[in-house]
Amino acid sequence: MQLESDDVPWVSEPPGGVMKSTREWAAAYPECAAEEWQTPFLPIRNWQVDRILPWAALTADDVVCDLGFGDGSFLIRASSVIGCQCTGVEINGDLVERAKANAASMGSSVSSLIDLQEGSFQQFMSSESFAKATVIFVHLVPGVLQKMAEQLDDRIATGVRVISQGYEIPGLCSRKTSELAYNCDDERDPTTDEALAKFMGHAFLYSQ
């Protein structure tokens, strides 16, 4: 299923004004200002995260990284359910603020486990925070996944697991070790379209 920008449920306006687009936020980062580095925001639901956590065998010893964490839902759910350290990057400053507020609302026992950074993929993937990750979660479009595939493959070679929701990562088929298909019996938001739920319920695991 291919999603265009106009097909996704964009977040609502923040209090006091219109949310800046990802394109506007990306303009501050020359290395990713080109549209092929940008991905529309598509919220992930708890039912999706709850399926992924046991399937990917996440534990409290993992350090989970989300590249493009949006409103922080995946990291917040992982830290609250598993008790693992979490980190990630998001280029959209409005979403970063929302993610931080969402994490804070869970209390210090959860928020203290999560490091949410604003910036570009390129900057973050050269950082110490990224180097510490044992699990990398991505929910990105194929064009962006293809651009970062080599760096992800390098991390997989060191023992890191990579989870991609929705799309397979181009060029990493030999690293794919498991595939999570959508189950119509899984809990989902009744307002979510069935076709979108099937797309969102699909995930791929890459490892050594």
Short mmCIF file of C-alpha atoms in Angstrom, two decimals:
data_model
loop_
_atom_site.label_atom_id
_atom_site.label_comp_id
_atom_site.label_asym_id
_atom_site.label_seq_id
_atom_site.Cartn_x
_atom_site.Cartn_y
_atom_site.Cartn_z
CA MET A 1 0.00 0.00 0.00
CA GLN A 2 1.48 3.33 -1.06
CA LEU A 3 0.63 6.34 1.07
CA GLU A 4 0.74 9.84 -0.31
CA SER A 5 1.00 12.94 1.87
CA ASP A 6 -2.67 13.78 1.37
CA ASP A 7 -3.74 10.31 2.53
CA VAL A 8 -2.37 10.44 6.08
CA PRO A 9 -4.08 11.78 9.21
CA TRP A 10 -1.94 14.83 10.00
CA VAL A 11 -1.84 16.00 13.59
CA SER A 12 -4.20 18.80 14.56
CA GLU A 13 -3.15 22.43 14.89
CA PRO A 14 -1.25 23.27 18.06
CA PRO A 15 -2.79 25.88 20.40
CA GLY A 16 -2.28 29.37 19.08
CA GLY A 17 -1.39 28.68 15.48
CA VAL A 18 -0.96 26.48 12.43
CA MET A 19 1.54 23.65 12.65
CA LYS A 20 4.59 24.04 10.44
CA SER A 21 4.98 21.38 7.79
CA THR A 22 7.81 18.87 7.84
CA ARG A 23 9.16 20.60 4.76
CA GLU A 24 9.39 23.87 6.68
CA TRP A 25 11.17 22.23 9.62
CA ALA A 26 13.54 20.40 7.26
CA ALA A 27 14.61 23.71 5.72
CA ALA A 28 16.79 24.25 8.82
CA TYR A 29 18.77 21.11 7.97
CA PRO A 30 20.43 21.41 4.52
CA GLU A 31 21.42 17.75 4.53
CA CYS A 32 17.77 16.64 4.45
CA ALA A 33 15.93 19.57 2.89
CA ALA A 34 15.33 17.53 -0.26
CA GLU A 35 11.85 15.96 -0.29
CA GLU A 36 13.23 12.45 -0.68
CA TRP A 37 14.45 12.66 2.93
CA GLN A 38 11.00 13.55 4.25
CA THR A 39 8.23 11.25 5.46
CA PRO A 40 4.64 12.24 6.35
CA PHE A 41 3.54 11.65 9.93
CA LEU A 42 1.29 8.62 10.40
CA PRO A 43 0.47 7.90 14.06
CA ILE A 44 1.21 4.44 15.45
CA ARG A 45 -1.36 2.91 17.80
CA ASN A 46 -0.76 0.98 21.01
CA TRP A 47 -2.24 -2.20 19.52
CA GLN A 48 0.45 -2.09 16.85
CA VAL A 49 3.26 -1.55 19.36
CA ASP A 50 1.93 -4.30 21.61
CA ARG A 51 2.19 -6.80 18.74
CA ILE A 52 5.73 -5.74 17.83
CA LEU A 53 7.32 -5.80 21.30
CA PRO A 54 7.06 -9.59 21.96
CA TRP A 55 7.52 -10.47 18.29
CA ALA A 56 10.86 -8.63 18.19
CA ALA A 57 11.77 -10.00 21.66
CA LEU A 58 12.45 -6.61 23.22
CA THR A 59 13.68 -6.70 26.81
CA ALA A 60 14.53 -4.22 29.56
CA ASP A 61 18.19 -4.60 28.59
CA ASP A 62 17.58 -3.15 25.11
CA VAL A 63 18.17 0.44 24.08
CA VAL A 64 15.44 1.22 21.56
CA CYS A 65 15.86 3.94 18.92
CA ASP A 66 13.08 5.38 16.76
CA LEU A 67 14.18 7.28 13.65
CA GLY A 68 11.38 9.79 13.09
CA PHE A 69 9.46 9.21 16.33
CA GLY A 70 6.53 11.52 15.53
CA ASP A 71 4.46 11.95 18.68
CA GLY A 72 6.68 9.47 20.57
CA SER A 73 4.06 6.71 20.79
CA PHE A 74 6.35 3.76 20.00
CA LEU A 75 9.09 4.79 22.45
CA ILE A 76 6.64 5.71 25.21
CA ARG A 77 4.82 2.41 24.91
CA ALA A 78 8.06 0.41 24.78
CA SER A 79 9.50 2.11 27.86
CA SER A 80 6.25 1.79 29.84
CA VAL A 81 5.62 -1.87 28.95
CA ILE A 82 9.18 -3.24 28.77
CA GLY A 83 11.06 -0.77 30.97
CA CYS A 84 13.81 -0.27 28.39
CA GLN A 85 15.87 2.82 27.66
CA CYS A 86 14.64 4.66 24.56
CA THR A 87 16.01 7.36 22.30
CA GLY A 88 15.17 8.85 18.93
CA VAL A 89 15.11 11.80 16.58
CA GLU A 90 12.34 13.79 14.92
CA ILE A 91 12.81 16.74 12.58
CA ASN A 92 9.39 18.29 13.19
CA GLY A 93 9.70 20.51 16.27
CA ASP A 94 5.94 20.59 16.87
CA LEU A 95 5.91 16.80 17.08
CA VAL A 96 8.95 16.80 19.37
CA GLU A 97 7.11 19.05 21.82
CA ARG A 98 4.04 16.84 21.62
CA ALA A 99 6.16 13.72 22.21
CA LYS A 100 7.84 15.28 25.25
CA ALA A 101 4.46 16.25 26.68
CA ASN A 102 3.13 12.74 26.05
CA ALA A 103 6.15 11.22 27.79
CA ALA A 104 5.85 13.60 30.75
CA SER A 105 2.19 12.67 31.16
CA MET A 106 3.27 9.07 31.87
CA GLY A 107 5.24 10.12 34.94
CA SER A 108 8.94 10.21 35.70
CA SER A 109 9.26 6.42 35.83
CA VAL A 110 8.64 6.41 32.05
CA SER A 111 9.84 9.84 30.92
CA SER A 112 13.22 9.35 32.63
CA LEU A 113 13.85 6.39 30.30
CA ILE A 114 13.27 8.39 27.10
CA ASP A 115 15.63 10.78 25.31
CA LEU A 116 13.76 12.67 22.56
CA GLN A 117 15.94 14.75 20.25
CA GLU A 118 15.08 17.24 17.52
CA GLY A 119 17.20 17.03 14.38
CA SER A 120 17.90 15.22 11.13
CA PHE A 121 18.44 11.51 10.55
CA GLN A 122 21.91 12.20 9.21
CA GLN A 123 23.05 14.07 12.31
CA PHE A 124 21.52 11.58 14.71
CA MET A 125 22.90 8.50 12.96
CA SER A 126 26.40 9.85 13.62
CA SER A 127 25.71 10.42 17.31
CA GLU A 128 26.63 8.51 20.45
CA SER A 129 22.92 8.01 21.18
CA PHE A 130 22.45 6.12 17.93
CA ALA A 131 25.61 4.08 18.53
CA LYS A 132 24.19 2.79 21.84
CA ALA A 133 20.97 1.45 20.30
CA THR A 134 20.42 -2.32 20.28
CA VAL A 135 17.07 -2.07 18.48
CA ILE A 136 16.20 0.44 15.74
CA PHE A 137 12.58 1.08 14.80
CA VAL A 138 11.67 2.83 11.53
CA HIS A 139 8.28 3.79 10.15
CA LEU A 140 9.42 5.53 6.97
CA VAL A 141 8.72 5.53 3.23
CA PRO A 142 10.81 3.30 0.90
CA GLY A 143 12.81 6.19 -0.58
CA VAL A 144 14.10 7.23 2.84
CA LEU A 145 14.69 3.62 3.90
CA GLN A 146 16.77 3.03 0.78
CA LYS A 147 18.96 6.05 1.54
CA MET A 148 19.75 4.82 5.05
CA ALA A 149 19.92 1.09 4.20
CA GLU A 150 23.73 0.94 4.16
CA GLN A 151 24.01 2.53 7.61
CA LEU A 152 21.32 0.21 8.96
CA ASP A 153 23.12 -2.79 7.47
CA ASP A 154 26.33 -1.72 9.22
CA ARG A 155 24.47 -1.68 12.54
CA ILE A 156 22.84 -5.06 11.88
CA ALA A 157 26.33 -6.49 11.30
CA THR A 158 27.19 -5.54 14.91
CA GLY A 159 24.17 -7.41 16.31
CA VAL A 160 21.55 -4.63 16.26
CA ARG A 161 17.97 -5.61 15.32
CA VAL A 162 16.07 -3.35 12.93
CA ILE A 163 12.27 -3.23 12.81
CA SER A 164 10.57 -1.61 9.83
CA GLN A 165 6.83 -1.05 10.01
CA GLY A 166 4.80 -1.00 6.82
CA TYR A 167 7.58 -1.30 4.25
CA GLU A 168 10.48 -3.65 3.63
CA ILE A 169 13.89 -1.98 3.56
CA PRO A 170 15.23 -1.97 -0.02
CA GLY A 171 18.51 -3.83 -0.37
CA LEU A 172 18.33 -5.68 2.94
CA CYS A 173 16.32 -8.75 1.90
CA SER A 174 19.18 -11.06 2.92
CA ARG A 175 19.01 -9.66 6.45
CA LYS A 176 15.27 -10.18 6.89
CA THR A 177 14.69 -12.81 9.58
CA SER A 178 10.99 -12.46 10.35
CA GLU A 179 7.79 -10.90 9.04
CA LEU A 180 4.77 -9.89 11.12
CA ALA A 181 1.54 -9.98 9.14
CA TYR A 182 -1.70 -8.23 10.02
CA ASN A 183 -4.23 -10.34 11.93
CA CYS A 184 -7.85 -9.22 11.61
CA ASP A 185 -8.44 -10.44 15.18
CA ASP A 186 -5.90 -7.99 16.58
CA GLU A 187 -7.27 -5.02 18.46
CA ARG A 188 -7.41 -1.84 16.40
CA ASP A 189 -9.08 1.53 16.50
CA PRO A 190 -12.55 1.05 14.93
CA THR A 191 -12.08 4.36 13.12
CA THR A 192 -9.03 2.99 11.28
CA ASP A 193 -9.70 1.90 7.72
CA GLU A 194 -9.20 -1.85 7.19
CA ALA A 195 -6.70 -1.36 4.35
CA LEU A 196 -4.70 1.11 6.44
CA ALA A 197 -4.81 -1.28 9.42
CA LYS A 198 -3.36 -4.07 7.25
CA PHE A 199 -0.55 -1.78 6.15
CA MET A 200 0.13 -0.51 9.66
CA GLY A 201 -0.04 -4.03 11.11
CA HIS A 202 2.72 -5.29 8.83
CA ALA A 203 6.32 -5.25 10.08
CA PHE A 204 9.70 -6.68 9.11
CA LEU A 205 12.59 -7.70 11.37
CA TYR A 206 16.20 -7.55 10.21
CA SER A 207 19.11 -9.08 12.13
CA GLN A 208 22.32 -11.08 11.75
#
